[in-house]
Each structure stands twice: as structure tokens, then as C-alpha cells.
Coordinates of C-alpha atoms and ligand atoms in Angstrom, one line a residue:
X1 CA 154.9 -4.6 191.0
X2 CA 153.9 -8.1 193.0
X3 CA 152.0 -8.2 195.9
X4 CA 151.9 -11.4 198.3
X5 CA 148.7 -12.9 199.4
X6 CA 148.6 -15.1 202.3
X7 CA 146.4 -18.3 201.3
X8 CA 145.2 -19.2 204.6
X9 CA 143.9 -22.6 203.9
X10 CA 147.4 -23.9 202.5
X11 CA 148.9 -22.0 205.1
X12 CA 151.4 -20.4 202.3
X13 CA 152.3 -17.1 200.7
X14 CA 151.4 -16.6 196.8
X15 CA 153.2 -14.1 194.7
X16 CA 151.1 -11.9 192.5
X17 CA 153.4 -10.4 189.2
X18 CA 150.7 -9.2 187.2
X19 CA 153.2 -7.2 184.7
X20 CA 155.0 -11.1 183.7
X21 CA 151.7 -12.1 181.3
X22 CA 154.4 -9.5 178.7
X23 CA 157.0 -11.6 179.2
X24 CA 158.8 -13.4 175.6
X25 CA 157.2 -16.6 175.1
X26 CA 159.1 -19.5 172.9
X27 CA 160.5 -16.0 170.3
X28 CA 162.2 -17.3 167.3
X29 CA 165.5 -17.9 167.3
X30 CA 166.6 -14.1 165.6
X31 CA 164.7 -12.8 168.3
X32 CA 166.5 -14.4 171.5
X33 CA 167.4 -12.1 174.1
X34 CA 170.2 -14.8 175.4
X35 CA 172.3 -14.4 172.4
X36 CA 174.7 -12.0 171.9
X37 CA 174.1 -8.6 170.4
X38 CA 175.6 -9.3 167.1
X39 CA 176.8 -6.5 164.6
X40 CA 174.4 -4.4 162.7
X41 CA 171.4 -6.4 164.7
X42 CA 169.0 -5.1 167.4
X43 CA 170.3 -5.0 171.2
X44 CA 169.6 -8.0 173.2
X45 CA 170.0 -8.5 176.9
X46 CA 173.4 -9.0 176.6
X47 CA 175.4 -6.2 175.2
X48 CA 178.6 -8.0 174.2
X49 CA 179.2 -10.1 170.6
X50 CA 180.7 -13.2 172.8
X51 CA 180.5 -14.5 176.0
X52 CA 180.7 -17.3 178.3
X53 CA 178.7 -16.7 181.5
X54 CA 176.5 -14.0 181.8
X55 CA 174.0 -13.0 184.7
X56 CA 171.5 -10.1 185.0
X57 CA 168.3 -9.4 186.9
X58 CA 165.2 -10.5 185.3
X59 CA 163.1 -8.1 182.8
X60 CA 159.8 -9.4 184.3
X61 CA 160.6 -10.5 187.9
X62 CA 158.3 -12.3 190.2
X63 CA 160.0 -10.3 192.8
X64 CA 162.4 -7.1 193.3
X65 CA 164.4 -5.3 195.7
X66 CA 163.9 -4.3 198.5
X67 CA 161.6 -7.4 198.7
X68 CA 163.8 -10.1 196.9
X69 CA 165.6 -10.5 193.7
X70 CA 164.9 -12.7 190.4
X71 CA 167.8 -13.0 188.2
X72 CA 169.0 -14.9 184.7
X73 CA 172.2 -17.2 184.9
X74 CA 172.9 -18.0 180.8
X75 CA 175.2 -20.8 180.5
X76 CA 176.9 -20.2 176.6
X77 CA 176.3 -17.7 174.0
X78 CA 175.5 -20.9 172.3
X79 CA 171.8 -20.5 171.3
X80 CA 172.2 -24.2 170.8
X81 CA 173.5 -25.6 174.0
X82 CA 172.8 -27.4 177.3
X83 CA 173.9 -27.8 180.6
X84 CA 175.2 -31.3 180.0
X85 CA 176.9 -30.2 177.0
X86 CA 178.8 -27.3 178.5
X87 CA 182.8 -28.1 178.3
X88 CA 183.9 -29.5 182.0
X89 CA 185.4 -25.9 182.7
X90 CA 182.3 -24.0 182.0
X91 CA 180.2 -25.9 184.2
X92 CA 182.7 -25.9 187.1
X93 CA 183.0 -21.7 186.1
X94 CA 178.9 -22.2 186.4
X95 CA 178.8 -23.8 190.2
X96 CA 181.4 -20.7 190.9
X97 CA 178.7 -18.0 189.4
X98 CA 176.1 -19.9 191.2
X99 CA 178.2 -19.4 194.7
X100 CA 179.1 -16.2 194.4
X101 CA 175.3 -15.0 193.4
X102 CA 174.5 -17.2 196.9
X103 CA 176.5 -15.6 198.5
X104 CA 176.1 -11.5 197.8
X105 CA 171.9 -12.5 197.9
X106 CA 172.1 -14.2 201.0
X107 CA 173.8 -11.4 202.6
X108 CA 171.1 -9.2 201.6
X109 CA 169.0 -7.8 204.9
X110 CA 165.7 -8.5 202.5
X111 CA 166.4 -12.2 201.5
X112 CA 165.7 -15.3 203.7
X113 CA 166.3 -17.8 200.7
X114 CA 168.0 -18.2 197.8
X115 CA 166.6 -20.8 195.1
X116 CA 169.0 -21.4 192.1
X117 CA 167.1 -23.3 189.6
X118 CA 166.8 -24.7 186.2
X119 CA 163.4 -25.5 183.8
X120 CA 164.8 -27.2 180.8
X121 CA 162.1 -28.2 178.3
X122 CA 158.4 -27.0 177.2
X123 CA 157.0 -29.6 179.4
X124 CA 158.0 -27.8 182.0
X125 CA 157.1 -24.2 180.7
X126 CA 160.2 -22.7 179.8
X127 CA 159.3 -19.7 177.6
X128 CA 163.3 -19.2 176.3
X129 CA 165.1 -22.4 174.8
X130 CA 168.3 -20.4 175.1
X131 CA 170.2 -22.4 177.5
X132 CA 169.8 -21.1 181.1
X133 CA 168.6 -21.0 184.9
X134 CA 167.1 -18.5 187.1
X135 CA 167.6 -17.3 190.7
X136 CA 164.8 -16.7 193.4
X137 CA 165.7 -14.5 196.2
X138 CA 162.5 -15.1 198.4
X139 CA 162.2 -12.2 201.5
X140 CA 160.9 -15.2 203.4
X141 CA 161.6 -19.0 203.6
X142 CA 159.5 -20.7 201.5
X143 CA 157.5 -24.0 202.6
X144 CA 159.7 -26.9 200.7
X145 CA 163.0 -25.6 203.1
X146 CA 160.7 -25.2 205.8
X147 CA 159.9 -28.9 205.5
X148 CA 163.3 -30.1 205.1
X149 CA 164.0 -28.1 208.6
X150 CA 160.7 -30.2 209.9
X151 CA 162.5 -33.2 208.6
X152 CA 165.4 -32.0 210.7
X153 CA 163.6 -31.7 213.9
X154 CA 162.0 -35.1 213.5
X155 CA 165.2 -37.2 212.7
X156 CA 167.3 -35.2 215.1
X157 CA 169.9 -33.5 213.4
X158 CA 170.7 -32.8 209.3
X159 CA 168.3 -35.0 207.5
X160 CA 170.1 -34.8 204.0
X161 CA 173.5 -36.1 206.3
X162 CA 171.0 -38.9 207.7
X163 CA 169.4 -40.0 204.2
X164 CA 172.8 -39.6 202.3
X165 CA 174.5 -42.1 204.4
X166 CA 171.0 -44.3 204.4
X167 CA 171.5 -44.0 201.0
X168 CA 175.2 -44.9 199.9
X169 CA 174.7 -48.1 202.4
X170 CA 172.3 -49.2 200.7
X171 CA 173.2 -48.8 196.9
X172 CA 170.7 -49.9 195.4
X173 CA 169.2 -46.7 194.7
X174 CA 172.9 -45.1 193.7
X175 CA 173.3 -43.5 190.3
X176 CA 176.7 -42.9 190.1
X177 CA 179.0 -41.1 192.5
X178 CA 182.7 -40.0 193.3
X179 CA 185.1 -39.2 196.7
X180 CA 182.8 -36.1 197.7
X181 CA 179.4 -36.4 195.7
X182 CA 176.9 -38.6 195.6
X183 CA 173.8 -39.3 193.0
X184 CA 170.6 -41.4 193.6
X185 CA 167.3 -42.0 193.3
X186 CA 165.8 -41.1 196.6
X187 CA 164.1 -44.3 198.9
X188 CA 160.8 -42.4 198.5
X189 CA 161.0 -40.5 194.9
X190 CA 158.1 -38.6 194.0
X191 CA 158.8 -38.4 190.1
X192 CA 159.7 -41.2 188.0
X193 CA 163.6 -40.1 187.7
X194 CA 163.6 -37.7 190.2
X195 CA 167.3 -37.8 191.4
X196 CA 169.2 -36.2 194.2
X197 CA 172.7 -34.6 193.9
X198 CA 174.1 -34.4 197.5
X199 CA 177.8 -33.1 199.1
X200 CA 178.7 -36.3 200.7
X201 CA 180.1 -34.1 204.0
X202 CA 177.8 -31.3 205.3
X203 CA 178.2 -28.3 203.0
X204 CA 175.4 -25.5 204.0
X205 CA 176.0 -24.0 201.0
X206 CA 178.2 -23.7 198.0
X207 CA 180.3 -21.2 199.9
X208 CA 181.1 -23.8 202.1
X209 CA 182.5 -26.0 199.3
X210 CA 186.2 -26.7 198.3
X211 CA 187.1 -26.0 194.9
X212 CA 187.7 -29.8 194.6
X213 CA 183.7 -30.2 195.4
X214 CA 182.7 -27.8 192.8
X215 CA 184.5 -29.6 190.3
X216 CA 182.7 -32.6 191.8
X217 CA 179.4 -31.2 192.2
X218 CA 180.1 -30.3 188.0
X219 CA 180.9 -32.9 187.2
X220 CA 178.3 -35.4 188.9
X221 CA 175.4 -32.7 187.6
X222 CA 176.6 -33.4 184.2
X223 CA 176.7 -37.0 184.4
X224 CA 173.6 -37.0 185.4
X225 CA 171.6 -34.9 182.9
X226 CA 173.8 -36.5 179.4
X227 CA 172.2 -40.0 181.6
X228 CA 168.7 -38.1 181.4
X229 CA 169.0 -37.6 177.6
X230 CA 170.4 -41.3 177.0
X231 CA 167.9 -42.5 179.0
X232 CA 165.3 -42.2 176.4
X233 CA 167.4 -40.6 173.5
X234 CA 165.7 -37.7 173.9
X235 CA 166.4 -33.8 175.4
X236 CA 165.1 -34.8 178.9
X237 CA 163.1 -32.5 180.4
X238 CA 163.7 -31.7 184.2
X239 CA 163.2 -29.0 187.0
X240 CA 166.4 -28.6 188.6
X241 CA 166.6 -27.2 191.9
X242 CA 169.4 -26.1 194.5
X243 CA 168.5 -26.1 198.0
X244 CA 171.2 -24.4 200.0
X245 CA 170.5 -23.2 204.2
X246 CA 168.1 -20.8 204.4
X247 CA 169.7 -16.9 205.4
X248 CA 166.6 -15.8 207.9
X249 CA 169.5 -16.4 210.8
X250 CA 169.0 -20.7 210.9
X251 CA 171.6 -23.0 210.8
X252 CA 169.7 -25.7 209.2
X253 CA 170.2 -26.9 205.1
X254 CA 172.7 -28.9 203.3
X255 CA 173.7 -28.3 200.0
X256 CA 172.1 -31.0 197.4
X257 CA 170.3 -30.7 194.1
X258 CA 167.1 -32.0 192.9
X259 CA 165.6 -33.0 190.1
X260 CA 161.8 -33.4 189.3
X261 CA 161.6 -34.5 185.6
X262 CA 158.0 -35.2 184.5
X263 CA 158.5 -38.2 182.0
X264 CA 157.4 -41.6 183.3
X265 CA 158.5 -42.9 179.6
X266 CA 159.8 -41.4 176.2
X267 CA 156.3 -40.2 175.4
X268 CA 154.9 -40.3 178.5
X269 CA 154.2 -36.9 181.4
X270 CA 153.6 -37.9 185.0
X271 CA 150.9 -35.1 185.4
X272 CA 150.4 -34.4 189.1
X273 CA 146.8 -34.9 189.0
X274 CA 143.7 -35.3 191.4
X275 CA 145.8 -37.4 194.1
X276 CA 149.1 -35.3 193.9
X277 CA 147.3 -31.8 193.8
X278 CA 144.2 -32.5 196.1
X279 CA 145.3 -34.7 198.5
X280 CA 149.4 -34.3 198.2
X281 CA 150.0 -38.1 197.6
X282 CA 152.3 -38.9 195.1
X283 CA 151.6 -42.4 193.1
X284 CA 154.3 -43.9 191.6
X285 CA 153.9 -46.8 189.0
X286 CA 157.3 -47.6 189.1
X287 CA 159.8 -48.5 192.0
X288 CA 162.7 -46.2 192.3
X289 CA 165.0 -49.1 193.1
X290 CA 164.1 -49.9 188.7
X291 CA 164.4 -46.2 188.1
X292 CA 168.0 -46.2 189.6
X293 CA 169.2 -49.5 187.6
X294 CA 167.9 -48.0 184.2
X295 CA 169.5 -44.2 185.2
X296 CA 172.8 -46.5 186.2
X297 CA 172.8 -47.9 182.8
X298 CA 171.9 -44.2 180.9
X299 CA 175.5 -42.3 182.6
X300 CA 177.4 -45.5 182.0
X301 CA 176.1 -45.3 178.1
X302 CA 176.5 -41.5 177.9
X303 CA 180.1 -41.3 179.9
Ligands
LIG401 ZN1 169.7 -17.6 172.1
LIG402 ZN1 174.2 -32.4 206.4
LIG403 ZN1 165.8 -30.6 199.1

């Protein structure tokens, strides 16, 4: 069960899932319940010896019909894999699973948004290294799109259209792009690397995608996260985020992806601290214009 509080003085809703303190933190690697359920060995959430894709609603859900969804996207039965690493195919075969969970959530009477995301890393607070996402159903929107449709109202139509193009005429913040997606380092970044992924034309959603874009969309994704692992020849860790319109009967939102990872160097965490949580400034200690010229470099090395 979850119950929402409304805290007043942030103006915000807060989830309560008192029964998730249970869930499987960091289990060994014979105890994974990604993997396939191998011969002779104890069932795991996926009842099939191989697979490629696999989705299912979460064991310990932050919330649950009829008041939203919360459900597992694994990438590979490969215990051992990553997002960038996933064969070109897969990952295409990903944004496809991605669209279709969109749109059969979004259609539900019960969910206002849908938030497809990724944690990749402990510094982050993934509790399963198995390599996977998560989807959010929320039964209301949630206050990030709710700014992003205050952005819209105060630059007069779809902000992500207006700062793309700001974006791709400028260049200097660019990370790498092709004919329908675009990649950069946005002109006011909160995190070191953040980076946005954006559908060069208005796209909604990825329902509103061509196949050709989701190949795209793949394709520029995993560009970008083998850059995040040459960047400091590490695993990077990064919070990956769709945001897609909003289904509470708007016609605001443009598909892009975002990425808030929380190195500021190879040994380094940006903590949001004193500043970032009480008071909601961001400070930066590097320029995203120097971010984008070292990303640049990190795809070009890990093409
Ligand atoms: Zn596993
Ligand atoms: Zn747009
Ligand atoms: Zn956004």
C-alpha cells in the first residue's frame, strides 16, 4: 500500500511505500532476479532460460493500479551488460518496448504521466546491477513536467523546439548529432555532464516517432553513454530520464531524454548540498561549453 501526502510548503505530493524497505538490495550475483531461471535453480522473476527483452510490474512498487503503475524494463539476460553495450538492434527493439509500454500506460484513465527511466550505478542507489530501467506511471503530473509546461507558457509555445534550435545554432554546446536527433550539453546544465537527447522535429511522444527516429533516438543514446564511460574510463554513473507529454488531457511535452550524472571528475560526486537542496540553486564549477568539448572528444574516442 502507498499513500500520498501533500507537503504544503513545497507545494508537492510525496509518495509513502512503506512495504519497499524489503526490497533486494545489491544480492549476489546467484541470487539476481533479472537473470533467467536457469535449470535445476530457484525461480527468478523471469520464468524463461533466455531472453532478450523482458518487462513486468514491480515486486515492491512505489505505486499500483488503480492509482498508477511501477514496472521493470531488463535490457539482456546478460547479468553482465549495459545499455551502451546492447547490440544496435536491441536497443532500437528497447525504444520500441519503451513506446509501446507509453502508450498502453498513457491510455490508462488512472495515469497523467508516464516516466521511463534509468539509475545506472551505486552512486545513484541502484539496488540491482542487473542491467535495467524502470517505469513510473504517476495518477497525477508530477512537478518537473509541470515546469517544462511553465517554460512553455513563458517562451510562448514548445520550449524543448525553442532551446533545441537555440542549441544546434549555436554548437558550441553540441555533443554529437544526426538528420533527426540531436545531443548537447544544455546552455544552463545543472550537473557537470548532464546531457540532453532531443527529436530534432516535435515528437510528443515516442508514439509519435518514425521508425527511422527510433533507430536514431538508439543510436544517439548509445553514443552518448559508451562517451560517458570513455570519458573517464570508468562505468559512468547517470540518471536517465524520458520526458514524454503528459496524458492528464494537455497537449504540451516533447520527447527528449535527460541525463543527470553525479560525477564532476573520475573520483569525484557533485552532491546536491546546502545551496542545491535549500535554496534550489545549482553551482557549477565548470562551464558546460568545457563539458561539451571533453563529452565531444569521449563519443569520438568510443565510436
Ligand atoms: Zn542478473
Ligand atoms: Zn517541440
Ligand atoms: Zn525535460
Amino acid at each position: 500500500m502507498t499513500t500520498t501526502r501533500f507537503n504544503e510548503l513545497r507545494g508537492e505530493d510525496v509518495l509513502y511505500a512503506i512495504h519497499r524497505q524489503d526490497r533486494t538490495f545489491l544480492p549476489s550475483e546467484a541470487d539476481c532476479p533479472l537473470c533467467p531461471t536457469l535449470p535445476g535453480r530457484p525461480e527468478t522473476e523471469i520464468p524463461f532460460s533466455r531472453f532478450e527483452l523482458a518487462v513486468f510490474e514491480n515486486r515492491f512498487p512505489a505505486m499500483e493500479s488503480p492509482e498508477g503503475a511501477c514496472e521493470v524494463v531488463v535490457y539482456t539476460d546478460d547479468h553482465h551488460g549495459s545499455f551502451n553495450r546492447l547490440a544496435p538492434e536491441r536497443a532500437e527493439a528497447l525504444m520500441w518496448v519503451w513506446r509501446h509500454r507509453y502508450a498502453e500506460l498513457s491510455a490508462r484513465p488512472d495515469v497523467d504521466y508516464v516516466l521511463i527511466f534509468e539509475n545506472r550505478g551505486v552512486e545513484v542507489g541502484v539496488t540491482l546491477h542487473h542491467p535495467h530501467g524502470q517505469i513510473y506511471a504517476f495518477p497525477f503530473v508530477p512537478p518537473v513536467p509541470l515546469r517544462e509546461r511553465e517554460a512553455d507558457a513563458r517562451l510562448g509555445g514548445c520550449a524543448v523546439c525553442a532551446l533545441c534550435a537555440r542549441e544546434r545554432q549555436d554548437g558550441s554546446r553540441l555533443v554529437v548529432e544526426d538528420e533527426t536527433v540531436a545531443a548537447y550539453v544544455p546552455f544552463a546544465a545543472r550537473w557537470p555532464y548532464e546531457v540532453h537527447v532531443v527529436l530534432r522535429e516535435h515528437r510528443p511522444s515516442l508514439t509519435a516517432c518514425t521508425p527511422a527516429e527510433l533507430r536514431s533516438l538508439a543510436g544517439i543514446l548509445q553514443a552518448v553513454t559508451r562517451g560517458y564511460d570513455a570519458l573517464f574510463d570508468r562505468p559512468f554513473p547517470y540518471i536517465m530520464c524520458l520526458h514524454q507529454a503528459p496524458t492528464d488531457g494537455g497537449t504540451d511535452g516533447h520527447l527528449h531524454v535527460e541525463f543527470y550524472p553525479p560525477l564532476r571528475a573520475a573520483d569525484k560526486l557533485k552532491y546536491p548540498a546546502g545551496s542545491e537542496q535549500g535554496a534550489g540553486t545549482f553551482v557549477q564549477d565548470t562551464l558546460p561549453e568545457e563539458s561539451a568539448a571533453a563529452l565531444r572528444e569521449a563519443v569520438r574516442r568510443a565510436a
